[in-house]
Amino acid sequence: MIKRLLFGVSFVLLMWLPVRLYALLQGNQILLVDRFDNQSKVNLLGGENRGEGAQFALGEEAFGKRGASLSFEYDVTEPDASSYYLFKLGVQNLSKMGYLSFWMKDIKANDASKSEFLVELYEDTDGDGKYVYGKDSMDRVPISRFKAGGEIDEWRKIVIPLTRFQKIQHWDRTLEMTIVFEQKWGSGKGKLLFDDLLFGSNYPEGFNGKEITMQNRVSSFKIGGRVASPEMKVKSGKIPITLTLTFIDPYLEEIRFEESLDEGKSWRCIQSFYDHSTGGIYTTNWSWPHNLGRDNNKVTLRAIGSSVRGGETELGGPYGINLG
């Protein structure tokens, strides 16, 4: 009887919780559109990507210095000129999502500080499964107000709350997203890199552009099955790396494992994680870099937590690793 009563009370309380508060308790849910590592014209949702002037940046030029990033050249210097890159999403239900985000980097521009473009979202208003101009709705938002800080030639995070797309009525019928450059917006001519395009559920409404101090709690960080220490020796082959959290911050977006070959001066991504429904356990296999020898080199490993706004917190490490 008591168990039934407690269950009933818990159910009622949950029903009364505001939708946003309930989302925070559930953690940040991420819907990845594309990471571009597969260098495909089909995104992770199964839809088509297309746009003239698009290629892929690889290796050291890519975000996180691994895989690939989308490289997009635009030229809208002529009157009424425009350039775009389209992502077909299928018929996506974004009703539980709170924001759209991606990383971008200016590579070359006639005035990179003024580089501007629009993000457009399209919905299937009439429910026929496709976008028809004049029948279905769309809305567009300029990104200038949503650029994170940092130097022009560095990777910067763009985070746009979906409430800014006020003309979208049916968030359960989102069809397409487009990045648009137009001459009238002062875009000019240039080249940008894009990566990690996604929708997330928990937008920090009350932070007013300020960085988020995350409260993740670490249980352990293990390398090769052992709790990591400042200096470790490992054997060659595939080595498991596991981070375990006892509390996941509601504004955590990404967990990233990184390696450094210069004792922490620069970092390269080993693996990143956006799925936070795994009970706080993040694991992958790591191998000693093939271009390093056994005797006179050391690799440094660490685990990073990245917030919705792109701020980073070290959750494990840095740890010096040698072959032994």
Tab-separated table of C-alpha atoms in Angstrom:
chain	number	residue	atom	x	y	z
A	1	MET	CA	0.000	0.000	0.000
A	2	ILE	CA	2.806	2.411	0.971
A	3	LYS	CA	4.707	1.622	-2.249
A	4	ARG	CA	1.584	2.336	-4.298
A	5	LEU	CA	1.038	5.629	-2.446
A	6	LEU	CA	4.643	6.714	-2.994
A	7	PHE	CA	4.399	5.806	-6.665
A	8	GLY	CA	1.202	7.841	-7.002
A	9	VAL	CA	2.719	10.889	-5.297
A	10	SER	CA	5.844	10.678	-7.503
A	11	PHE	CA	3.700	10.415	-10.621
A	12	VAL	CA	1.636	13.471	-9.665
A	13	LEU	CA	4.756	15.525	-8.917
A	14	LEU	CA	6.255	14.626	-12.272
A	15	MET	CA	3.041	15.603	-14.004
A	16	TRP	CA	3.200	19.004	-12.315
A	17	LEU	CA	6.835	19.704	-13.131
A	18	PRO	CA	7.258	22.321	-15.862
A	19	VAL	CA	8.301	20.809	-19.167
A	20	ARG	CA	11.650	22.609	-19.172
A	21	LEU	CA	12.508	21.578	-15.614
A	22	TYR	CA	11.663	17.976	-16.460
A	23	ALA	CA	13.972	18.197	-19.485
A	24	LEU	CA	16.785	19.450	-17.242
A	25	LEU	CA	16.305	16.500	-14.909
A	26	GLN	CA	16.504	14.137	-17.876
A	27	GLY	CA	19.812	15.595	-19.082
A	28	ASN	CA	20.648	17.154	-22.421
A	29	GLN	CA	19.265	15.095	-25.289
A	30	ILE	CA	21.254	15.523	-28.504
A	31	LEU	CA	20.125	14.952	-32.091
A	32	LEU	CA	23.204	14.939	-34.331
A	33	VAL	CA	22.558	16.100	-37.890
A	34	ASP	CA	26.113	15.651	-39.184
A	35	ARG	CA	29.748	15.485	-38.077
A	36	PHE	CA	31.036	15.200	-41.690
A	37	ASP	CA	33.624	12.544	-40.808
A	38	ASN	CA	32.213	10.162	-43.412
A	39	GLN	CA	32.591	12.867	-46.126
A	40	SER	CA	29.197	11.917	-47.514
A	41	LYS	CA	26.340	13.817	-49.133
A	42	VAL	CA	24.010	11.881	-46.817
A	43	ASN	CA	23.827	13.197	-43.246
A	44	LEU	CA	23.425	11.189	-40.040
A	45	LEU	CA	19.624	11.510	-40.229
A	46	GLY	CA	19.588	9.897	-43.673
A	47	GLY	CA	18.831	13.097	-45.568
A	48	GLU	CA	20.704	14.710	-48.443
A	49	ASN	CA	23.291	17.478	-48.038
A	50	ARG	CA	24.025	19.706	-51.016
A	51	GLY	CA	25.493	23.056	-52.019
A	52	GLU	CA	27.922	24.459	-54.559
A	53	GLY	CA	31.409	25.310	-53.330
A	54	ALA	CA	31.352	22.624	-50.654
A	55	GLN	CA	34.257	20.269	-49.955
A	56	PHE	CA	35.791	18.690	-46.842
A	57	ALA	CA	38.699	19.804	-44.652
A	58	LEU	CA	40.699	16.869	-43.317
A	59	GLY	CA	43.143	16.036	-40.521
A	60	GLU	CA	44.825	18.982	-38.833
A	61	GLU	CA	42.455	21.461	-40.506
A	62	ALA	CA	39.341	19.682	-39.235
A	63	PHE	CA	37.618	20.448	-35.944
A	64	GLY	CA	39.381	18.556	-33.159
A	65	LYS	CA	42.191	17.736	-35.631
A	66	ARG	CA	40.512	14.478	-36.576
A	67	GLY	CA	38.106	13.209	-39.216
A	68	ALA	CA	36.660	15.867	-41.516
A	69	SER	CA	34.789	19.164	-41.395
A	70	LEU	CA	32.538	20.756	-43.999
A	71	SER	CA	34.412	23.395	-46.018
A	72	PHE	CA	32.162	25.924	-47.757
A	73	GLU	CA	33.276	28.697	-50.134
A	74	TYR	CA	30.823	31.481	-50.906
A	75	ASP	CA	30.891	34.467	-53.250
A	76	VAL	CA	27.983	36.890	-53.023
A	77	THR	CA	29.772	40.069	-54.053
A	78	GLU	CA	27.441	40.693	-57.022
A	79	PRO	CA	24.074	42.440	-56.433
A	80	ASP	CA	21.298	40.040	-55.351
A	81	ALA	CA	23.754	37.110	-55.278
A	82	SER	CA	23.201	34.242	-52.846
A	83	SER	CA	24.862	30.980	-51.888
A	84	TYR	CA	23.546	28.156	-49.719
A	85	TYR	CA	24.137	24.733	-48.203
A	86	LEU	CA	21.110	22.526	-47.557
A	87	PHE	CA	20.534	19.761	-44.996
A	88	LYS	CA	17.442	17.599	-45.527
A	89	LEU	CA	16.319	16.333	-42.127
A	90	GLY	CA	13.478	14.026	-43.114
A	91	VAL	CA	10.332	14.714	-41.092
A	92	GLN	CA	11.949	15.342	-37.704
A	93	ASN	CA	10.131	15.874	-34.427
A	94	LEU	CA	12.012	18.718	-32.718
A	95	SER	CA	9.263	19.535	-30.223
A	96	LYS	CA	11.510	18.508	-27.296
A	97	MET	CA	14.547	20.368	-28.618
A	98	GLY	CA	15.581	23.776	-27.301
A	99	TYR	CA	18.453	24.910	-29.507
A	100	LEU	CA	20.431	24.463	-32.700
A	101	SER	CA	24.239	24.581	-32.578
A	102	PHE	CA	27.376	24.035	-34.632
A	103	TRP	CA	31.044	25.013	-34.706
A	104	MET	CA	32.381	27.360	-37.397
A	105	LYS	CA	35.698	28.848	-38.409
A	106	ASP	CA	36.537	31.667	-40.837
A	107	ILE	CA	39.314	30.570	-43.173
A	108	LYS	CA	39.425	33.451	-45.608
A	109	ALA	CA	37.174	36.408	-46.101
A	110	ASN	CA	37.471	39.935	-47.444
A	111	ASP	CA	36.333	41.089	-44.006
A	112	ALA	CA	35.945	38.068	-41.734
A	113	SER	CA	34.801	40.176	-38.782
A	114	LYS	CA	31.660	41.031	-40.781
A	115	SER	CA	31.029	37.608	-42.286
A	116	GLU	CA	27.331	37.014	-41.893
A	117	PHE	CA	24.867	34.361	-42.927
A	118	LEU	CA	21.375	33.164	-42.160
A	119	VAL	CA	20.113	29.871	-40.789
A	120	GLU	CA	16.750	28.821	-42.221
A	121	LEU	CA	14.395	26.124	-40.934
A	122	TYR	CA	11.526	24.688	-42.995
A	123	GLU	CA	8.435	22.881	-41.735
A	124	ASP	CA	5.843	20.663	-43.351
A	125	THR	CA	2.838	22.820	-42.482
A	126	ASP	CA	0.248	20.871	-44.496
A	127	GLY	CA	1.557	17.422	-43.520
A	128	ASP	CA	2.256	16.079	-47.022
A	129	GLY	CA	5.864	15.110	-46.201
A	130	LYS	CA	7.597	17.708	-48.402
A	131	TYR	CA	8.314	21.437	-48.475
A	132	VAL	CA	6.328	23.465	-51.016
A	133	TYR	CA	7.087	27.173	-51.346
A	134	GLY	CA	4.019	29.262	-50.562
A	135	LYS	CA	2.209	26.419	-48.795
A	136	ASP	CA	4.619	25.473	-46.024
A	137	SER	CA	6.293	27.733	-43.469
A	138	MET	CA	9.915	28.711	-42.963
A	139	ASP	CA	11.850	31.148	-40.783
A	140	ARG	CA	15.373	32.556	-40.907
A	141	VAL	CA	17.714	33.909	-38.241
A	142	PRO	CA	20.997	35.841	-38.781
A	143	ILE	CA	23.874	34.345	-36.764
A	144	SER	CA	25.621	37.608	-35.787
A	145	ARG	CA	24.021	37.715	-32.322
A	146	PHE	CA	24.880	34.108	-31.584
A	147	LYS	CA	28.616	33.976	-32.290
A	148	ALA	CA	30.637	32.929	-29.267
A	149	GLY	CA	33.803	34.849	-28.401
A	150	GLY	CA	37.263	34.070	-29.699
A	151	GLU	CA	39.555	35.115	-32.506
A	152	ILE	CA	38.135	35.300	-36.030
A	153	ASP	CA	40.392	32.522	-37.325
A	154	GLU	CA	39.562	30.149	-34.428
A	155	TRP	CA	36.707	27.681	-34.053
A	156	ARG	CA	33.662	29.421	-32.559
A	157	LYS	CA	30.415	27.952	-31.271
A	158	ILE	CA	27.073	29.099	-32.668
A	159	VAL	CA	24.087	28.380	-30.393
A	160	ILE	CA	20.620	29.526	-31.514
A	161	PRO	CA	17.534	28.992	-29.320
A	162	LEU	CA	14.704	27.544	-31.381
A	163	THR	CA	12.352	30.166	-29.929
A	164	ARG	CA	14.008	32.599	-32.359
A	165	PHE	CA	12.333	30.783	-35.269
A	166	GLN	CA	8.945	32.280	-34.437
A	167	LYS	CA	7.250	31.377	-37.737
A	168	ILE	CA	7.726	27.655	-37.193
A	169	GLN	CA	4.393	26.323	-35.928
A	170	HIS	CA	4.786	22.538	-36.095
A	171	TRP	CA	8.085	21.477	-34.539
A	172	ASP	CA	7.141	17.840	-35.030
A	173	ARG	CA	7.294	18.341	-38.826
A	174	THR	CA	10.710	19.929	-39.417
A	175	LEU	CA	11.956	19.104	-42.923
A	176	GLU	CA	15.071	21.061	-43.845
A	177	MET	CA	17.777	23.392	-42.601
A	178	THR	CA	19.786	25.729	-44.825
A	179	ILE	CA	22.836	27.951	-44.323
A	180	VAL	CA	22.372	30.986	-46.597
A	181	PHE	CA	24.741	33.760	-47.647
A	182	GLU	CA	23.195	36.824	-49.287
A	183	GLN	CA	24.828	39.924	-50.735
A	184	LYS	CA	22.459	42.230	-48.871
A	185	TRP	CA	23.676	40.811	-45.560
A	186	GLY	CA	27.245	41.953	-46.274
A	187	SER	CA	28.611	38.436	-46.597
A	188	GLY	CA	30.962	39.231	-49.490
A	189	LYS	CA	33.361	36.447	-50.370
A	190	GLY	CA	35.087	33.891	-48.190
A	191	LYS	CA	35.433	30.349	-46.901
A	192	LEU	CA	34.090	28.851	-43.687
A	193	LEU	CA	34.415	25.495	-41.968
A	194	PHE	CA	31.487	23.872	-40.154
A	195	ASP	CA	31.288	20.885	-37.820
A	196	ASP	CA	29.161	19.074	-35.219
A	197	LEU	CA	25.776	20.316	-36.406
A	198	LEU	CA	23.120	19.277	-33.873
A	199	PHE	CA	19.924	20.026	-31.999
A	200	GLY	CA	19.878	19.870	-28.186
A	201	SER	CA	17.069	19.856	-25.635
A	202	ASN	CA	18.410	22.039	-22.795
A	203	TYR	CA	19.002	25.660	-23.740
A	204	PRO	CA	20.331	27.870	-20.900
A	205	GLU	CA	17.685	30.590	-21.093
A	206	GLY	CA	18.758	32.465	-17.970
A	207	PHE	CA	22.494	32.721	-18.669
A	208	ASN	CA	22.217	35.637	-21.146
A	209	GLY	CA	25.242	34.594	-23.182
A	210	LYS	CA	27.470	33.905	-20.175
A	211	GLU	CA	29.499	30.710	-19.964
A	212	ILE	CA	28.120	27.840	-17.907
A	213	THR	CA	29.941	26.464	-14.884
A	214	MET	CA	29.161	22.761	-15.155
A	215	GLN	CA	28.672	20.521	-12.131
A	216	ASN	CA	29.581	17.081	-13.496
A	217	ARG	CA	30.789	14.689	-10.780
A	218	VAL	CA	33.500	12.203	-11.702
A	219	SER	CA	33.537	8.726	-10.207
A	220	SER	CA	36.643	7.453	-12.016
A	221	PHE	CA	38.802	7.751	-15.118
A	222	LYS	CA	40.441	4.469	-16.063
A	223	ILE	CA	43.161	3.735	-18.618
A	224	GLY	CA	43.793	0.096	-19.444
A	225	GLY	CA	41.419	-1.005	-16.698
A	226	ARG	CA	43.348	0.873	-13.975
A	227	VAL	CA	42.446	4.113	-12.233
A	228	ALA	CA	44.529	6.732	-14.018
A	229	SER	CA	47.530	8.335	-12.296
A	230	PRO	CA	49.745	11.287	-13.322
A	231	GLU	CA	52.385	8.930	-14.810
A	232	MET	CA	51.490	5.508	-16.190
A	233	LYS	CA	52.957	2.744	-18.317
A	234	VAL	CA	50.790	0.768	-20.720
A	235	LYS	CA	51.295	-2.117	-23.115
A	236	SER	CA	50.888	-1.793	-26.876
A	237	GLY	CA	47.626	-2.721	-28.570
A	238	LYS	CA	44.093	-1.510	-27.955
A	239	ILE	CA	43.782	0.106	-24.540
A	240	PRO	CA	40.324	0.785	-23.050
A	241	ILE	CA	39.677	4.278	-21.693
A	242	THR	CA	36.613	4.769	-19.490
A	243	LEU	CA	35.178	7.852	-17.785
A	244	THR	CA	32.390	7.308	-15.231
A	245	LEU	CA	30.258	10.180	-13.919
A	246	THR	CA	27.959	10.003	-10.899
A	247	PHE	CA	26.177	13.223	-11.924
A	248	ILE	CA	25.731	14.607	-15.447
A	249	ASP	CA	25.229	18.358	-15.718
A	250	PRO	CA	21.995	19.234	-17.595
A	251	TYR	CA	23.960	21.563	-19.903
A	252	LEU	CA	26.645	19.025	-20.778
A	253	GLU	CA	26.714	18.590	-24.548
A	254	GLU	CA	29.847	16.584	-25.327
A	255	ILE	CA	32.338	14.324	-23.567
A	256	ARG	CA	35.654	14.197	-25.405
A	257	PHE	CA	38.780	12.064	-24.930
A	258	GLU	CA	41.936	13.793	-26.188
A	259	GLU	CA	45.634	13.051	-26.660
A	260	SER	CA	48.631	15.366	-26.807
A	261	LEU	CA	52.031	14.543	-28.282
A	262	ASP	CA	53.673	17.717	-26.929
A	263	GLU	CA	52.800	17.436	-23.211
A	264	GLY	CA	49.586	19.445	-23.398
A	265	LYS	CA	50.530	22.283	-25.741
A	266	SER	CA	48.072	21.051	-28.371
A	267	TRP	CA	45.351	18.409	-28.288
A	268	ARG	CA	43.773	16.009	-30.764
A	269	CYS	CA	40.371	14.368	-30.300
A	270	ILE	CA	40.410	10.582	-29.835
A	271	GLN	CA	36.667	10.075	-29.431
A	272	SER	CA	33.672	12.213	-28.538
A	273	PHE	CA	30.285	11.306	-27.057
A	274	TYR	CA	26.909	13.034	-27.352
A	275	ASP	CA	24.710	10.267	-25.962
A	276	HIS	CA	24.235	10.889	-22.223
A	277	SER	CA	21.713	8.124	-21.648
A	278	THR	CA	24.439	5.537	-20.922
A	279	GLY	CA	24.310	5.867	-17.128
A	280	GLY	CA	27.294	8.211	-17.005
A	281	ILE	CA	29.723	5.718	-18.579
A	282	TYR	CA	31.805	6.755	-21.607
A	283	THR	CA	34.323	4.301	-23.036
A	284	THR	CA	36.467	3.724	-26.123
A	285	ASN	CA	39.664	1.962	-27.179
A	286	TRP	CA	42.896	3.888	-27.704
A	287	SER	CA	46.142	2.794	-29.379
A	288	TRP	CA	49.645	4.195	-29.065
A	289	PRO	CA	50.185	6.675	-31.958
A	290	HIS	CA	51.924	4.859	-34.814
A	291	ASN	CA	54.369	7.724	-35.429
A	292	LEU	CA	55.825	7.599	-31.904
A	293	GLY	CA	58.620	5.322	-30.756
A	294	ARG	CA	58.803	3.250	-27.582
A	295	ASP	CA	61.712	4.761	-25.681
A	296	ASN	CA	61.819	8.524	-25.848
A	297	ASN	CA	58.228	9.723	-26.304
A	298	LYS	CA	55.263	10.295	-24.042
A	299	VAL	CA	51.568	10.762	-24.773
A	300	THR	CA	49.304	12.829	-22.524
A	301	LEU	CA	45.635	11.840	-22.183
A	302	ARG	CA	42.662	13.647	-20.709
A	303	ALA	CA	38.839	13.731	-20.643
A	304	ILE	CA	36.970	16.974	-21.374
A	305	GLY	CA	33.356	17.993	-20.816
A	306	SER	CA	31.992	20.631	-23.206
A	307	SER	CA	28.908	22.699	-22.376
A	308	VAL	CA	26.090	23.878	-24.634
A	309	ARG	CA	28.026	27.109	-25.205
A	310	GLY	CA	31.306	25.322	-25.905
A	311	GLY	CA	33.084	25.982	-22.619
A	312	GLU	CA	35.397	23.142	-21.579
A	313	THR	CA	36.073	21.503	-18.206
A	314	GLU	CA	38.767	18.898	-17.549
A	315	LEU	CA	37.082	15.846	-16.030
A	316	GLY	CA	40.099	13.556	-16.042
A	317	GLY	CA	43.810	14.203	-16.437
A	318	PRO	CA	46.056	15.240	-17.903
A	319	TYR	CA	47.912	11.929	-17.464
A	320	GLY	CA	51.356	11.130	-18.893
A	321	ILE	CA	51.452	7.748	-20.658
A	322	ASN	CA	54.526	5.728	-21.638
A	323	LEU	CA	54.898	2.336	-23.257
A	324	GLY	CA	56.202	-0.257	-20.834
